[in-house]
């Protein structure tokens, strides 16, 4: 790239984090251009007003139709297949960052910036995502699918800050009301329970799938459930069945519309299979002595080892206790706080045979 200009396109939601991002970059001498991606709900009035107050260019990218056709459809389809999706992991490469790059090119911006609580680090010619300093807000887990071409143009100003520090910063800058706003929703298009959202978007869902059976690990019928899309691996609350002891969802079989229940011990796993990976440096993934994996957002990193299977998938061996392996969620690999890459957790059906075939793996 030619010598970089200081014109940066900021993804502006109108919330606390993107507002602080704009102000911080202005202070650092960047020329800010704001763009708001409209994917759901009302006009982005907050973002417009903030752009006017800051004196910056502002645009709105109306992505509602393709977002619904791609991200929302995938979200629904995953539940209909008995998997547990993470729409942010899908949206970041397919919408948010793709749109930012396209608009940046169109508007003459060398850089793009967002309010993600993550950092970037260059090492051995690669750009790595690094966990943000605020462990409660760190969003590195959601970014593993971004490619090197995108990361080389990214700025994440909030990576070194805690959420409270960002609130304090906004207040000091005269944005008192903004600093007191609540947290944004984890899934931007769902306000309440995802089950209500599924019914709203698919009125035919209950008629098509209908009630099924809770079963034990031995296949014994335990009682009826409302339909397999309404359950996730590891779920304990809201099962609406009394067994006289705590019960957890162990497996979901969409073909038979059964949900297997068991105890916490049966949720534990020594291995898992993952697919559709995006790894920064493959040699590092297989040789990193401190490798750890997070199997859901905000879960603790679990020490592990990884092997590439002949079919291209990854076999992950846990070196500490792991529980509730949910197909559809992301497995994100870390060396300390640095993201080495990630993959989608695959169906674990047949994993016993995979383990047996790789029993001599060290």
XYZ file of C-alpha atoms in Angstrom:
362
model
C 0.000 0.000 0.000
C 1.110 3.532 -0.672
C 2.065 5.669 2.296
C -1.075 5.631 4.419
C -3.251 8.676 4.800
C -4.937 9.427 8.107
C -8.483 9.148 6.785
C -10.283 6.380 8.669
C -13.746 4.902 8.220
C -15.385 4.147 11.565
C -18.263 1.718 11.946
C -20.718 3.875 13.915
C -23.595 2.214 15.743
C -24.325 5.339 17.768
C -23.451 3.486 20.964
C -20.853 4.084 23.666
C -17.986 2.196 22.053
C -18.154 3.570 18.511
C -18.606 7.113 19.863
C -15.456 6.770 21.979
C -13.641 5.284 18.982
C -14.429 8.359 16.862
C -13.340 10.788 19.581
C -10.097 8.933 20.361
C -9.088 8.765 16.698
C -9.906 12.453 16.222
C -7.551 13.240 19.101
C -4.855 11.173 17.377
C -5.120 13.326 14.276
C -7.215 11.079 12.070
C -9.833 12.434 9.691
C -12.979 10.514 10.625
C -15.667 9.292 8.259
C -18.583 7.462 9.871
C -20.715 4.744 8.324
C -23.634 3.004 9.987
C -24.714 -0.419 8.801
C -28.480 -0.697 9.060
C -29.333 -4.369 9.375
C -32.406 -4.420 11.588
C -34.872 -2.091 13.245
C -35.159 1.669 13.157
C -33.246 4.421 11.397
C -29.833 5.027 13.044
C -30.795 8.438 14.426
C -28.250 8.410 17.286
C -25.357 7.875 14.893
C -26.511 10.707 12.601
C -26.789 13.163 15.479
C -23.392 12.202 16.879
C -21.760 12.647 13.474
C -23.227 16.148 13.192
C -22.033 17.007 16.714
C -18.508 15.774 15.938
C -18.468 17.484 12.562
C -17.704 14.333 10.577
C -18.969 12.862 7.319
C -21.597 10.188 7.861
C -23.203 7.573 5.635
C -25.770 4.811 6.101
C -25.361 1.423 4.421
C -28.773 -0.226 4.185
C -27.983 -3.942 4.446
C -31.364 -5.070 5.828
C -32.394 -7.366 2.983
C -29.067 -9.195 2.441
C -28.520 -9.389 6.217
C -31.865 -11.114 6.719
C -31.292 -13.381 3.719
C -27.827 -14.409 4.942
C -27.163 -13.929 8.672
C -30.694 -14.292 10.035
C -31.421 -17.202 7.691
C -28.224 -18.952 8.809
C -29.175 -18.351 12.469
C -32.563 -20.000 11.946
C -31.194 -22.810 9.769
C -28.548 -23.712 12.354
C -31.167 -24.167 15.081
C -33.284 -26.189 12.647
C -30.279 -28.503 12.234
C -29.811 -28.932 15.983
C -26.766 -26.658 16.133
C -26.081 -23.532 18.238
C -25.088 -20.583 16.017
C -23.084 -17.490 16.823
C -24.320 -14.807 14.404
C -21.569 -12.285 15.264
C -18.934 -14.727 14.001
C -20.822 -14.958 10.699
C -21.606 -11.233 10.440
C -18.084 -9.886 10.984
C -16.488 -11.208 7.762
C -19.636 -11.395 5.613
C -21.141 -8.017 6.514
C -19.539 -5.677 9.031
C -15.918 -5.753 7.886
C -16.698 -6.485 4.240
C -18.946 -3.424 4.155
C -16.337 -1.287 5.940
C -13.625 -2.252 3.439
C -15.909 -1.578 0.446
C -16.962 1.826 1.758
C -13.413 2.706 2.796
C -12.212 2.060 -0.746
C -15.079 4.103 -2.162
C -14.473 7.032 0.201
C -10.681 7.117 0.024
C -9.969 5.780 3.527
C -6.864 3.649 4.055
C -8.060 2.557 7.493
C -11.175 1.105 9.081
C -11.937 1.200 12.803
C -14.527 -0.311 15.149
C -15.278 -0.245 18.854
C -14.277 -3.859 19.450
C -12.456 -4.531 22.717
C -9.486 -6.208 21.032
C -5.953 -5.325 19.978
C -3.678 -6.150 17.053
C -0.075 -7.305 17.044
C 2.329 -7.898 14.177
C 4.603 -10.918 14.485
C 6.650 -12.816 11.871
C 4.929 -10.930 9.070
C 1.404 -11.784 10.285
C -1.196 -9.583 11.974
C -2.697 -11.272 15.040
C -5.839 -10.406 16.971
C -5.075 -10.039 20.693
C -7.592 -10.174 23.534
C -8.626 -6.791 24.916
C -7.464 -5.711 28.373
C -11.020 -5.776 29.757
C -11.599 -9.498 30.255
C -15.350 -8.998 30.687
C -15.645 -7.142 27.377
C -12.933 -8.826 25.289
C -14.337 -9.532 21.803
C -11.397 -11.327 20.212
C -13.487 -14.538 20.174
C -15.810 -13.099 17.515
C -13.090 -11.950 15.088
C -11.270 -15.183 14.179
C -12.666 -15.354 10.633
C -11.135 -12.032 9.533
C -8.387 -12.386 6.953
C -4.965 -10.787 6.920
C -5.973 -8.331 4.177
C -8.708 -6.932 6.443
C -6.670 -6.940 9.657
C -3.855 -4.952 8.038
C -6.283 -2.041 7.636
C -7.955 -2.268 11.057
C -7.631 -0.017 14.093
C -9.150 -1.062 17.427
C -8.674 1.932 19.746
C -10.511 0.405 22.732
C -8.323 -2.681 23.168
C -6.306 -1.174 26.003
C -9.319 0.188 27.911
C -11.971 -1.179 30.240
C -15.618 -0.382 29.629
C -15.665 1.823 32.724
C -12.641 3.775 31.474
C -14.452 4.339 28.176
C -17.519 5.612 30.024
C -15.331 7.958 32.073
C -13.627 9.185 28.901
C -16.966 10.033 27.258
C -18.103 11.915 30.335
C -14.882 13.943 30.370
C -15.430 14.800 26.704
C -18.894 16.186 27.415
C -20.935 13.155 26.391
C -22.511 12.639 29.805
C -25.790 11.080 28.627
C -23.997 8.745 26.239
C -21.614 7.587 28.968
C -24.574 6.361 31.052
C -26.244 4.300 28.333
C -26.810 0.595 28.879
C -25.014 -2.265 27.174
C -25.871 -3.134 23.598
C -27.466 -6.516 22.937
C -25.135 -9.423 22.186
C -27.274 -10.392 19.178
C -28.395 -7.165 17.533
C -31.579 -8.557 16.016
C -32.910 -10.390 19.105
C -34.374 -8.445 22.023
C -35.629 -11.327 24.155
C -35.454 -15.099 24.037
C -34.182 -16.601 20.778
C -37.041 -19.132 20.903
C -39.617 -16.364 20.551
C -37.600 -14.981 17.648
C -37.610 -18.362 15.898
C -41.404 -18.603 16.237
C -41.834 -15.023 15.019
C -39.677 -15.587 11.931
C -40.935 -19.132 11.272
C -44.620 -19.355 12.228
C -44.646 -22.815 10.659
C -41.860 -24.123 12.915
C -44.033 -25.722 15.588
C -46.310 -27.352 13.022
C -43.349 -28.684 10.998
C -41.289 -30.028 13.898
C -43.663 -30.286 16.836
C -43.088 -31.968 20.192
C -40.525 -34.753 20.533
C -39.051 -36.950 23.223
C -36.515 -36.308 25.926
C -34.461 -39.501 26.127
C -31.781 -40.832 28.439
C -28.322 -41.850 27.215
C -29.700 -45.419 27.103
C -32.514 -44.312 24.789
C -35.281 -44.480 27.402
C -38.078 -41.951 26.856
C -38.243 -39.509 29.781
C -41.042 -37.182 28.693
C -42.005 -34.775 25.917
C -40.241 -31.581 24.856
C -41.437 -28.670 22.711
C -39.231 -29.341 19.685
C -35.463 -29.750 19.362
C -34.678 -26.203 18.011
C -35.608 -24.787 21.417
C -32.709 -26.492 23.230
C -28.923 -26.146 23.284
C -26.117 -28.444 24.445
C -25.407 -27.933 28.149
C -28.780 -26.319 28.883
C -30.136 -27.031 32.360
C -32.786 -24.387 33.026
C -36.123 -24.233 31.244
C -36.321 -27.904 30.343
C -39.770 -28.198 31.957
C -39.231 -31.768 33.061
C -38.764 -33.076 36.620
C -36.396 -36.012 37.012
C -35.635 -35.604 40.700
C -32.085 -34.447 39.959
C -30.404 -31.783 37.788
C -30.567 -32.694 34.100
C -28.573 -31.245 31.208
C -28.959 -31.427 27.446
C -26.292 -33.849 26.198
C -27.176 -34.309 22.535
C -29.745 -33.141 19.997
C -30.940 -35.399 17.178
C -32.866 -33.322 14.611
C -33.664 -36.376 12.453
C -35.514 -38.072 15.309
C -36.542 -34.855 17.122
C -35.042 -36.208 20.335
C -33.128 -34.342 23.047
C -30.847 -36.502 25.193
C -30.620 -35.605 28.880
C -28.057 -36.644 31.454
C -25.931 -35.416 34.320
C -23.034 -32.941 34.335
C -20.464 -35.747 34.257
C -21.818 -36.962 30.894
C -21.266 -33.510 29.359
C -17.512 -33.758 29.833
C -15.338 -34.400 26.797
C -11.703 -35.286 26.222
C -11.751 -34.484 22.487
C -13.744 -32.584 19.898
C -13.766 -32.199 16.123
C -13.814 -28.765 14.443
C -14.164 -27.707 10.801
C -13.953 -24.752 8.370
C -10.934 -23.333 10.167
C -9.094 -20.066 9.598
C -5.567 -20.308 11.045
C -2.987 -17.514 10.876
C 0.114 -19.745 10.919
C -0.650 -23.461 10.759
C 2.794 -24.540 11.989
C 2.233 -22.542 15.151
C -1.147 -24.173 15.771
C 0.400 -27.639 15.848
C 3.564 -26.730 17.758
C 2.500 -24.060 20.280
C 3.327 -25.430 23.777
C 0.863 -23.080 25.501
C -2.034 -23.599 23.089
C -5.518 -23.176 24.590
C -9.025 -23.095 23.130
C -12.204 -21.264 24.076
C -15.318 -23.196 23.091
C -17.835 -20.432 23.796
C -17.815 -16.695 24.398
C -16.577 -15.814 27.902
C -15.511 -19.402 28.611
C -12.096 -19.980 30.107
C -9.329 -21.064 27.702
C -8.715 -24.828 27.948
C -5.159 -26.126 27.320
C -5.181 -28.388 24.274
C -3.356 -29.999 21.370
C -4.554 -30.016 17.753
C -4.098 -32.438 14.868
C -5.158 -32.099 11.220
C -7.241 -35.106 10.131
C -7.061 -36.585 6.637
C -10.507 -35.181 5.800
C -9.276 -31.646 6.607
C -11.048 -31.262 9.936
C -9.224 -30.578 13.206
C -9.119 -33.030 16.097
C -8.703 -31.196 19.392
C -7.452 -33.022 22.493
C -8.240 -31.248 25.758
C -5.545 -31.224 28.442
C -7.977 -29.995 31.113
C -11.661 -30.499 31.768
C -13.974 -29.479 28.921
C -17.739 -29.646 28.960
C -20.807 -29.002 26.777
C -19.324 -29.177 23.274
C -21.948 -27.403 21.159
C -21.805 -27.871 17.349
C -22.152 -24.531 15.571
C -20.256 -22.563 18.207
C -16.688 -21.402 17.581
C -13.489 -22.988 18.831
C -10.965 -20.137 19.058
C -7.302 -20.999 19.658
C -5.022 -18.791 21.743
C -1.378 -18.562 22.668
C -1.765 -16.555 25.837
C -3.934 -13.617 24.748
C -3.059 -13.879 21.056
C -5.526 -15.503 18.656
C -3.862 -18.126 16.469
C -7.079 -18.945 14.625
C -10.438 -20.583 14.967
C -12.898 -23.101 13.564
C -16.534 -24.101 13.878
C -17.291 -26.924 16.293
C -18.485 -29.797 14.090
C -20.983 -32.543 14.759
C -19.370 -34.900 17.251
C -21.151 -37.936 15.827
C -18.637 -40.699 15.201
C -15.924 -39.046 17.287
C -15.257 -42.323 19.116
C -13.988 -43.871 15.882
C -11.880 -40.773 15.107
C -10.278 -40.984 18.556
C -9.606 -44.704 18.118
C -7.945 -44.092 14.742
C -5.704 -41.449 16.321
C -5.026 -43.201 19.638
C -1.256 -43.101 19.127
C -1.245 -39.340 18.624
C 1.124 -37.599 21.013
